[in-house]
Short mmCIF file of C-alpha atoms and ligand atoms in Angstrom, two decimals:
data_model
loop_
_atom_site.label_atom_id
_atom_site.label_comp_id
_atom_site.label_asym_id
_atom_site.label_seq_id
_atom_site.Cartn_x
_atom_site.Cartn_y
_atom_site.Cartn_z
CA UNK A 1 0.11 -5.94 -22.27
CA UNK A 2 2.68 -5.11 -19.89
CA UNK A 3 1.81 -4.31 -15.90
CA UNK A 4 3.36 -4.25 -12.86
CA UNK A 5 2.63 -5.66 -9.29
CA UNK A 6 4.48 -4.54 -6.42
CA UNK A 7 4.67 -6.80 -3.40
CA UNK A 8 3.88 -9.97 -5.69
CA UNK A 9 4.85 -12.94 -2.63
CA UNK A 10 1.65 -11.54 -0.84
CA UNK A 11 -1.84 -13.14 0.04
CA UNK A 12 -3.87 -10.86 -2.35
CA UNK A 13 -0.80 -10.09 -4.66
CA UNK A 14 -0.57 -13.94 -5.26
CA UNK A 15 -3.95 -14.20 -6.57
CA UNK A 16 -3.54 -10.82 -8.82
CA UNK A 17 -0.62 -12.38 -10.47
CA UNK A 18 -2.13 -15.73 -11.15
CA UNK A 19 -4.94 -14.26 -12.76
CA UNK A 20 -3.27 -11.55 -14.36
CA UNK A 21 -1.15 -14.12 -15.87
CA UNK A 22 -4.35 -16.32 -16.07
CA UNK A 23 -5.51 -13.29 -18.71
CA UNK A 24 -2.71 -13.40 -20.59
CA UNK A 25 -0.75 -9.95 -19.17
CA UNK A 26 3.00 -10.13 -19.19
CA UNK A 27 3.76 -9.58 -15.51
CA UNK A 28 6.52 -7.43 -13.86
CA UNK A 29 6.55 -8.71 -10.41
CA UNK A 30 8.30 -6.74 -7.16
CA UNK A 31 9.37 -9.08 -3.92
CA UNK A 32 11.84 -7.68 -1.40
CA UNK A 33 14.42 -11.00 -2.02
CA UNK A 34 13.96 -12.69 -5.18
CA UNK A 35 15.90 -15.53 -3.89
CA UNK A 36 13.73 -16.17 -1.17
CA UNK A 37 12.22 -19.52 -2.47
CA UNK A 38 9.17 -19.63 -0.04
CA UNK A 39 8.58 -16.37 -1.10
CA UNK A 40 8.74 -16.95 -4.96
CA UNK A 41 8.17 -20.70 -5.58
CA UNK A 42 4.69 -20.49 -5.19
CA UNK A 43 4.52 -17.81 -7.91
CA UNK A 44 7.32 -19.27 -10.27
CA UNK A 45 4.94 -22.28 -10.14
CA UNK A 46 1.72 -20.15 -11.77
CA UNK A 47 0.71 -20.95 -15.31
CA UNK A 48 2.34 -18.87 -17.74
CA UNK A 49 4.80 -17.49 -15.18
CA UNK A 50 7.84 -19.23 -17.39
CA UNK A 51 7.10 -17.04 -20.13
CA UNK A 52 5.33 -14.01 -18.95
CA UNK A 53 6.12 -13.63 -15.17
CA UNK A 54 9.50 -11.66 -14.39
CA UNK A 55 10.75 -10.90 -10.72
CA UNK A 56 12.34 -7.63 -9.45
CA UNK A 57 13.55 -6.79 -6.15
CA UNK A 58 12.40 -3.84 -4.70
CA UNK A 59 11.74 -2.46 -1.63
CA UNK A 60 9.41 0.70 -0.51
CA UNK A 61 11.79 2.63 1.94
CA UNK A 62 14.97 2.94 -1.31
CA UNK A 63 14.17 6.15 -3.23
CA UNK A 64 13.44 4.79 -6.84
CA UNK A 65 13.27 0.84 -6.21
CA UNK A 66 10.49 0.62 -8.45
CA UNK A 67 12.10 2.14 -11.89
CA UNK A 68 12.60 -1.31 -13.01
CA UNK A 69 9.58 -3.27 -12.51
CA UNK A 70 7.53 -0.04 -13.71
CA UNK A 71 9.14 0.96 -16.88
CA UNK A 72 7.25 -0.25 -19.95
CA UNK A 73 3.83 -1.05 -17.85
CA UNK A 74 0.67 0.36 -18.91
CA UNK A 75 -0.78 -0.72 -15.61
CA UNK A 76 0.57 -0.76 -12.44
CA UNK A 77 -0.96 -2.41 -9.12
CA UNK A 78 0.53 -1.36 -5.58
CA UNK A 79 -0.45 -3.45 -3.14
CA UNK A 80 3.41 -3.78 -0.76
CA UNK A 81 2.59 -2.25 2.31
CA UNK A 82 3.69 -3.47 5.77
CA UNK A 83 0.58 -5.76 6.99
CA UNK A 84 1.24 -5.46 11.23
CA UNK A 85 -1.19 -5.34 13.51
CA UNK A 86 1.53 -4.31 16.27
CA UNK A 87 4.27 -2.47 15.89
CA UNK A 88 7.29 -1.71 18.40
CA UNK A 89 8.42 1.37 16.25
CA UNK A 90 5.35 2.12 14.26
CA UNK A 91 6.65 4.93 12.28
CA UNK A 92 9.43 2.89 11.47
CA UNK A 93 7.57 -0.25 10.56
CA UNK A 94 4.35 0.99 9.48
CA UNK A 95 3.82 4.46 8.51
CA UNK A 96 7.29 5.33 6.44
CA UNK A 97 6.40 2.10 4.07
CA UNK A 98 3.04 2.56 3.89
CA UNK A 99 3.11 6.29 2.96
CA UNK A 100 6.77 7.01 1.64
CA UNK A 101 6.79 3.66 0.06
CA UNK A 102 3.19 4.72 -1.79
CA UNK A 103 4.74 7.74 -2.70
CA UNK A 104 7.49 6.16 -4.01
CA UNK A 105 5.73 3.22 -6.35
CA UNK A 106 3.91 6.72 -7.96
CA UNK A 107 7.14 8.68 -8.47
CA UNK A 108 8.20 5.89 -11.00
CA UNK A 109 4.67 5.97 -12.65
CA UNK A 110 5.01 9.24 -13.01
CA UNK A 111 8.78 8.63 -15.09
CA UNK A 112 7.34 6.23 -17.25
CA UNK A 113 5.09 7.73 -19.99
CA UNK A 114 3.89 4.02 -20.93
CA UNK A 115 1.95 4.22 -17.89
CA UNK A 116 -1.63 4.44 -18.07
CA UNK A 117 -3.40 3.70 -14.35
CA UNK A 118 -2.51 3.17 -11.43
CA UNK A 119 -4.70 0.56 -8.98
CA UNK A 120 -3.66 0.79 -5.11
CA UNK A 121 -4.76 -1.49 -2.66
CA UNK A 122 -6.13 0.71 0.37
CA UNK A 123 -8.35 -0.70 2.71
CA UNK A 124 -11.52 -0.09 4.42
CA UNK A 125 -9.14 0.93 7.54
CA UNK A 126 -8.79 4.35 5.15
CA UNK A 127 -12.77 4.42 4.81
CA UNK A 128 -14.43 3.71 8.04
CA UNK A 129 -12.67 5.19 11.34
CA UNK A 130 -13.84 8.68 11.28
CA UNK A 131 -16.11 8.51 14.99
CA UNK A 132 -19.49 8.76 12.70
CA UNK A 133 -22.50 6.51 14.38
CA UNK A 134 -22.69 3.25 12.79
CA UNK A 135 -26.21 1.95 13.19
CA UNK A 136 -28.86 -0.60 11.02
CA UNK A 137 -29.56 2.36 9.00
CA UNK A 138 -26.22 3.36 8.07
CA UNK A 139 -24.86 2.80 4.40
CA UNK A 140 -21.03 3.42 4.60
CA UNK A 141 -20.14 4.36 1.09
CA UNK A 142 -17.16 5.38 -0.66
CA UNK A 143 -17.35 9.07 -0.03
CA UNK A 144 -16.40 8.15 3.87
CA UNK A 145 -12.47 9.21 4.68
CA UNK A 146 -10.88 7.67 8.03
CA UNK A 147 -9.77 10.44 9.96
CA UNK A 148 -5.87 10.29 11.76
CA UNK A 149 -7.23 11.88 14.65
CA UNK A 150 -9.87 8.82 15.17
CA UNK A 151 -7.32 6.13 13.99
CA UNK A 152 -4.87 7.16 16.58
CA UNK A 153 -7.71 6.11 19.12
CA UNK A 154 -8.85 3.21 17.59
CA UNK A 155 -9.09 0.19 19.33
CA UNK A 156 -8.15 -2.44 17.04
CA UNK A 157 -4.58 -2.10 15.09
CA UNK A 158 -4.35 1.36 15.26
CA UNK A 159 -1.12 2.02 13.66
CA UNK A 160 -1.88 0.01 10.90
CA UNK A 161 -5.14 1.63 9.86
CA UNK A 162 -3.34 5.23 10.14
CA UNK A 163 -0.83 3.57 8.18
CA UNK A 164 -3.51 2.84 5.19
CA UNK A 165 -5.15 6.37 6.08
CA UNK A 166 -2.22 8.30 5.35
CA UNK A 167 -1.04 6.23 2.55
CA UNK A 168 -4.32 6.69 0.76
CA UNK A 169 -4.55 10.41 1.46
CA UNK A 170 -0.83 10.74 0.21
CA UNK A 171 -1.85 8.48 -2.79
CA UNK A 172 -4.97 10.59 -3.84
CA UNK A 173 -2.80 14.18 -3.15
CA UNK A 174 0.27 12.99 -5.44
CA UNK A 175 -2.19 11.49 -8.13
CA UNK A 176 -4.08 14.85 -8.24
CA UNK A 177 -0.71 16.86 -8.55
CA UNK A 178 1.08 14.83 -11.10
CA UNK A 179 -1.90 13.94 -12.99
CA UNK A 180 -2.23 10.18 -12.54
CA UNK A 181 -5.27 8.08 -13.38
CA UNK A 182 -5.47 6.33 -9.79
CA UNK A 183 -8.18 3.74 -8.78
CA UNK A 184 -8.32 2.33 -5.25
CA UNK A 185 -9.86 -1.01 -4.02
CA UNK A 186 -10.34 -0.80 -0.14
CA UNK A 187 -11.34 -4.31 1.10
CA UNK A 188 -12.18 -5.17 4.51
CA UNK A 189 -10.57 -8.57 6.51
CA UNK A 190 -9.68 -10.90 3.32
CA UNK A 191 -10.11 -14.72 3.49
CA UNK A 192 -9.86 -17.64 1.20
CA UNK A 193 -7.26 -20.09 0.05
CA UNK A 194 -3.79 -19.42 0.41
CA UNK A 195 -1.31 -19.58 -2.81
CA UNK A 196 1.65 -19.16 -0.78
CA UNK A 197 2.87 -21.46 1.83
CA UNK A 198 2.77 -19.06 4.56
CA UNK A 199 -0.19 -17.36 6.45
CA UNK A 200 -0.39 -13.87 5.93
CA UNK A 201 -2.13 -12.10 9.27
CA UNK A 202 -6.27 -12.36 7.99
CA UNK A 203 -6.19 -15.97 7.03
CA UNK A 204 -4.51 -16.54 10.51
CA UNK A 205 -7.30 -14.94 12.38
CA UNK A 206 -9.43 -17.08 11.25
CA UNK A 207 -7.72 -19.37 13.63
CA UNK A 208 -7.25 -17.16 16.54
CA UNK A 209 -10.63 -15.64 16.30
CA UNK A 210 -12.34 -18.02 19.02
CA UNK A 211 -9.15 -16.51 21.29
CA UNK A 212 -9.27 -12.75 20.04
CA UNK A 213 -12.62 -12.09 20.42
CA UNK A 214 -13.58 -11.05 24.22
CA UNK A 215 -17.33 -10.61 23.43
CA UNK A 216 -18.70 -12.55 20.78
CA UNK A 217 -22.29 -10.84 20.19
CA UNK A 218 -21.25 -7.51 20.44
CA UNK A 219 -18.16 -7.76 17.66
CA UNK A 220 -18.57 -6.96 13.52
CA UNK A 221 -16.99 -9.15 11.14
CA UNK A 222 -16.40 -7.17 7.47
CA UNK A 223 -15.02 -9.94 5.13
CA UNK A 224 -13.94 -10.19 1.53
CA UNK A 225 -13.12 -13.48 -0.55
CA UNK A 226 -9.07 -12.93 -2.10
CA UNK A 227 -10.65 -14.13 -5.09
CA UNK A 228 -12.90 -11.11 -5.61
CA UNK A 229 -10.62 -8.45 -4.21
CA UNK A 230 -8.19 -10.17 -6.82
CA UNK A 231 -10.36 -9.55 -9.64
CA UNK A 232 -11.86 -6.17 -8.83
CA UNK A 233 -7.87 -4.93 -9.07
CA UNK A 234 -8.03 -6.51 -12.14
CA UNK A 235 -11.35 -4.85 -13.15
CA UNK A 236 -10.24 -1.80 -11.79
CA UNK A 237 -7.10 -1.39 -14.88
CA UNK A 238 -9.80 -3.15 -17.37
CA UNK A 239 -12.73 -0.88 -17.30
CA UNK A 240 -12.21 1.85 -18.54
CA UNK A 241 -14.64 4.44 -16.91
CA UNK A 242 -13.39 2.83 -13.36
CA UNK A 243 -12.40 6.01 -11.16
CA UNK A 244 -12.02 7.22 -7.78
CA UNK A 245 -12.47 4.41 -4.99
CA UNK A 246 -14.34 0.75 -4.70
CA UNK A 247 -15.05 -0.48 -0.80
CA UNK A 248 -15.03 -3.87 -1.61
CA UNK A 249 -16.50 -5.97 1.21
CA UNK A 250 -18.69 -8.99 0.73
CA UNK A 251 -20.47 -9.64 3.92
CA UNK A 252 -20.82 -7.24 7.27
CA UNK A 253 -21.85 -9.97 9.28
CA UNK A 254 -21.80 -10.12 13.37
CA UNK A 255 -19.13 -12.53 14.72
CA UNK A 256 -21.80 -14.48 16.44
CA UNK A 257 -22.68 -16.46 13.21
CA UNK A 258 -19.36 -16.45 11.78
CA UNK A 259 -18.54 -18.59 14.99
CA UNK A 260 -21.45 -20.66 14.21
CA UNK A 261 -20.32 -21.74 10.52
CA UNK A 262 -17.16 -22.30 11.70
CA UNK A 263 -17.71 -24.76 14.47
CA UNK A 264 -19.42 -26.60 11.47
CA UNK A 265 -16.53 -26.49 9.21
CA UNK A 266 -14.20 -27.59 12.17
CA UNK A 267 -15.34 -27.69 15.76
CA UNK A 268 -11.16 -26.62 17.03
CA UNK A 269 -12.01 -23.17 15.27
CA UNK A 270 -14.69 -22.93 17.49
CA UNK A 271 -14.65 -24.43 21.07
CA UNK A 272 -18.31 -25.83 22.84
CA UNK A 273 -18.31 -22.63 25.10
CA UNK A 274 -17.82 -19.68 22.54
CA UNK A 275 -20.45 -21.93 20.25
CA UNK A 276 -22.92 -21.54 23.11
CA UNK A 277 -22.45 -18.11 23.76
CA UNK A 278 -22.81 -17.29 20.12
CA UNK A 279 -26.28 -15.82 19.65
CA UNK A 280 -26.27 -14.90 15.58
CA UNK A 281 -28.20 -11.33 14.82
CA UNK A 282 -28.42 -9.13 12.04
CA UNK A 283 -25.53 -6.55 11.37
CA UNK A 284 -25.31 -3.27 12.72
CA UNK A 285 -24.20 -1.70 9.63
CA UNK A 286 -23.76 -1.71 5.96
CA UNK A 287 -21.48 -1.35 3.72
CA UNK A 288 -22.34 -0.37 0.00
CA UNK A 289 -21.60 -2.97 -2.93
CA UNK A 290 -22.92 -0.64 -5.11
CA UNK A 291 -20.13 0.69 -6.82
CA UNK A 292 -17.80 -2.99 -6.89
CA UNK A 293 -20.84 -4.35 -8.30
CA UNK A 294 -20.43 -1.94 -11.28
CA UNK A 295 -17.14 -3.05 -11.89
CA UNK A 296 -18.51 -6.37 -12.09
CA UNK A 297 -17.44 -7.70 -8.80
CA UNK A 298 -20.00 -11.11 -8.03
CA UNK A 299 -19.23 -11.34 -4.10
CA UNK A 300 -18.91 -15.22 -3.18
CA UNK A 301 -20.84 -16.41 -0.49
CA UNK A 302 -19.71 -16.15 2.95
CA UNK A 303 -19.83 -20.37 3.31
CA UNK A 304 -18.31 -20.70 0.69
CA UNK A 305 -15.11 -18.06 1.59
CA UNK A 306 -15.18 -19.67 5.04
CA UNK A 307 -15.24 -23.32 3.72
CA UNK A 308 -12.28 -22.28 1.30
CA UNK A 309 -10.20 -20.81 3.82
CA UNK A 310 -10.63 -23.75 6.09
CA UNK A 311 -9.50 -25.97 3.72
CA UNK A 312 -6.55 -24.30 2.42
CA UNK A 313 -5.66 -24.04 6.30
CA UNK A 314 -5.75 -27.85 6.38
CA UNK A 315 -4.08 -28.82 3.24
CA UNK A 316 -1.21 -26.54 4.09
CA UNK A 317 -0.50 -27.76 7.52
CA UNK A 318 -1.97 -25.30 9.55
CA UNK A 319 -4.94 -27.30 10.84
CA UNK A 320 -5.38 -30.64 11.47
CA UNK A 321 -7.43 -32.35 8.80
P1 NDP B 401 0.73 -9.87 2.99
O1 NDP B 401 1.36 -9.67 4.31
O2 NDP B 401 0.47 -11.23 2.51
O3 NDP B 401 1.54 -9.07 1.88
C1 NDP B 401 2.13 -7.84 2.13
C2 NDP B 401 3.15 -7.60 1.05
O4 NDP B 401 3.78 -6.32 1.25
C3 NDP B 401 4.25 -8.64 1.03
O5 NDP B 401 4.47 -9.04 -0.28
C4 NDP B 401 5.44 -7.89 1.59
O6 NDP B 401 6.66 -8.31 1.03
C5 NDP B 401 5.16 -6.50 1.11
N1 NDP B 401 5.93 -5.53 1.88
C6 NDP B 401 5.83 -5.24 3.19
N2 NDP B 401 6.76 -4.33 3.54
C7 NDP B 401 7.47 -4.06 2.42
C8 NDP B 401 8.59 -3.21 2.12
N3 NDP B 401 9.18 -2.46 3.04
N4 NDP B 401 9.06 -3.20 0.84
C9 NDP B 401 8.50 -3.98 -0.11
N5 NDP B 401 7.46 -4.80 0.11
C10 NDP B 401 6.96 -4.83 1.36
O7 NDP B 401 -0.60 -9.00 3.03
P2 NDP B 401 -1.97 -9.02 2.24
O8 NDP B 401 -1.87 -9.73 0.96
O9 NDP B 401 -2.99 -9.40 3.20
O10 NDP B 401 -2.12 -7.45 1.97
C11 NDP B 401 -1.71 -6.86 0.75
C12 NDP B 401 -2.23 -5.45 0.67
O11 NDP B 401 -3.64 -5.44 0.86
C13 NDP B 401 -1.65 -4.49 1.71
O12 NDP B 401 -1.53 -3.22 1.11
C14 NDP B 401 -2.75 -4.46 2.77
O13 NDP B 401 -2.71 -3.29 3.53
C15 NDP B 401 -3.97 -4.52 1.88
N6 NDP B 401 -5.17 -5.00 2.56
C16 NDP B 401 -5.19 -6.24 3.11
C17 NDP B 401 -6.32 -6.70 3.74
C18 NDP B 401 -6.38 -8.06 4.34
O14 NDP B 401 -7.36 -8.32 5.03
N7 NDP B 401 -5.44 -8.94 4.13
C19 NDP B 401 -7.52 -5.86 3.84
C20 NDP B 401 -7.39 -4.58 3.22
C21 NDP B 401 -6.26 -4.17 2.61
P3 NDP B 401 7.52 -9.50 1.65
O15 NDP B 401 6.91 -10.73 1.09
O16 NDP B 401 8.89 -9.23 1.16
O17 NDP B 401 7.38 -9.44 3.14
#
C-alpha cells in the first residue's frame, strides 16, 4: 500500500514514517528541501526507506505542491504545519500555512481517486480554548471546538492555536463539501525521543520549562508520548470504522510533579529552588482517552515518556550526560 506524509523531516512525522515503513507501507514523503541533509538523513537512514521511502518537495503556501507525493496513495497523513509559538507576521507565518496549506494537501486528495482517507494532525489547541470552566469534574471530550474569539485572547501561543483552530475548522468544512473520509488526531504537548537531529519546539521545553514556568503549582501540563501519537495516525488509516476526531493526550498532570520527576532524571532540568517550591496535586481537569483507547492507543507512562525524552536530549547533544 501506497500513502503519503506531508511534512516527513518533523518530530511526529519522523516517527509516522519509521513505522509506516516499519509496517511495510510504501511511503511518499513531502519535506520543503529534499537536499537538506539534516533534514532527510535521519529519514533516508530508516529501515526499508531504500526501497519503499521516496522524497518530494513540497511546500503548503504553492497552489498544488502536493499532486506528486499524493497521486497513487490510498492514505494520506497531513501533519506540515508551521510549529511557532511567536510569530512577527502571524498571518504570514502561521495562519496562511496552517489553513491554506490544509486546504491545499485536500485539494490534491480530492484529484486523486486512489485516495481513500485522509488523517490530519490537529491538536488539542483546536479542542480546548473555548472560555468553558475547567474544573476536577470536567471531562473534555472530543465534541469540544476551540473558539477564534477565545484563541485570540489566549495566553499561551495564541497565534499558533488559532492557527490549528482554523486549520481544523477549514479541514472538517472542505472534507464535508468534497466528500472526503477525514480523521483527526489532536494531541496535546508531545515528548519522547527525537529521530531527527534537531529539537523541534515541545522536546525543547522540556528544557526551558524550569525557566518558562512563572508559577509552578498553579500551571497544567497535557502530554503525549511521539510514539503513541505516531501510531494512533497510523491506527487512524487502519481501522476502518475510525471517524471524526481522537484527543489524544496521555497524562493531564500539574507541572508541580512533572518538575519533581525531572529533577530525578537530571537535577539541571530542575534547579534546588523550583524543586522546593514544587508541591505535586491532583489535576484540575480531564481529558477523555476514551475514544484513542478504541483505536487501540496503550498511552505509555508518563516516567517512562519523561525518561525517554531525557535521554534522547543527552545522546544528541543537547544535555550534558
Ligand atoms: P516540527 O516542527 O518538528 O514539524 C513541523 C513540520 O511542518 C516540519 O516538517 C516542517 O517542514 C513542516 N512545515 C512547516 N511549514 C511548512 C511549509 N510552509 N510548507 C511545508 N512544510 C512546512 O513539529 P511537530 O512534529 O512537533 O508537529 C507536527 C504537527 O503536529 C504539526 O501539525 C503540529 O501542529 C502538530 N502538533 C504538534 C504537537 C507537539 O506538541 N509537537 C501537539 C499537537 C499537534 P520543514 O522541516 O521544512 O521545516
Amino acid at each position: 500500500k501506497v500513502v503519503c506524509v506531508t511534512g516527513a523531516s518533523g518530530f511526529i512525522a519522523s516517527w509516522l514514517v519509521k513505522l509506516l515503513l516499519q509496517r511495510g507501507y510504501t511511503v511518499k514523503a513531502t519535506v520543503r528541501d529534499p537536499n537538506d541533509s539534516k533534514k532527510t538523513e535521519h529519514l533516508r537512514a530508516l529501515d526499508g526507506a531504500n526501497e519503499r521511502l521516496h522524497l518530494f518537495q513540497a511546500d503548503l503556501i504553492e497552489e498544488g505542491s502536493f499532486d506528486a507525493a499524493v497521486d497513487g496513495c490510498e492514505g494520506v497523513f497531513h501533519t506540515a504545519s508551521p510549529v511557532l509559538f511567536s510569530a512577527n507576521n502571524p498571518q504570514a507565518e502561521l495562519i496562511d500555512p496552517a489553513v491554506k496549506g490544509t486546504v491545499n494537501v485536500l485539494k490534491s486528495c480530492v484529484k486523486f481517486a486512489t485516495v481513500k482517507r485522509v488523517v490530519l494532525t490537529s491538536s488539542m489547541a483546536a479542542v480546548i480554548v473555548n472560555g468553558r470552566p475547567l474544573n476536577p469534574d470536567v471531562v473534555v471530550d472530543e465534541t469540544w471546538f476551540s473558539d477564534p474569539f477565545f484563541c485570540e485572547n489566549f495566553k499561551i501561543a495564541k497565534w499558533y492555536v488559532l492557527s490549528k483552530t482554523l486549520a481544523e475548522e477549514a479541514a472538517w468544512k472542505f472534507a464535508e463539501g468534497n466528500g472526503i473520509d477525514l480523521v483527526t488526531i489532536n494531541p496535546s504537548y508531545v515528548i519522547g525521543p527525537l529521530l531527527q537531529p534537531s529539537l523541534n519546539l515541545t522536546v525543547e521545553m522540556i528544557l526551558n520549562l524550569k525557566n518558562d514556568i512563572e508559577d509552578v503549582n498553579s500551571s497544567i501540563y497535557l502530554c503525549s508520548d511521539v510514539r503513541d501519537v505516531a501510531s494512533a495516525h497510523v491506527q487512524a488509516f487502519e481501522v476502518p470504522s475510525a471517524n471524526g476526531r481522537y484527543c489524544l493526550v496521555g497524562h493531564v498532570i500539574p507541572m508541580a510533579n512533572v518538575l519533581k520527576i525531572l529533577h530525578e532524571l537530571h537535577p539541571s532540568l530542575c534547579p534546588p529552588e523550583k524543586y522546593e517550591e514544587a508541591n505535586p496535586s491532583e489535576p484540575t481537569y480531564q481529558v477523555s482517552q476514551e475514544k484513542a483507547k478504541s483505536l487501540g492507543v496503550n498511552f505509555l507512562p508518563l516516567e517512562v515518556s519523561l525518561r525517554d525524552t531525557v535521554e534522547s536530549l543527552k545522546e544528541k547533544g543537547f544535555l550534558k550526560v
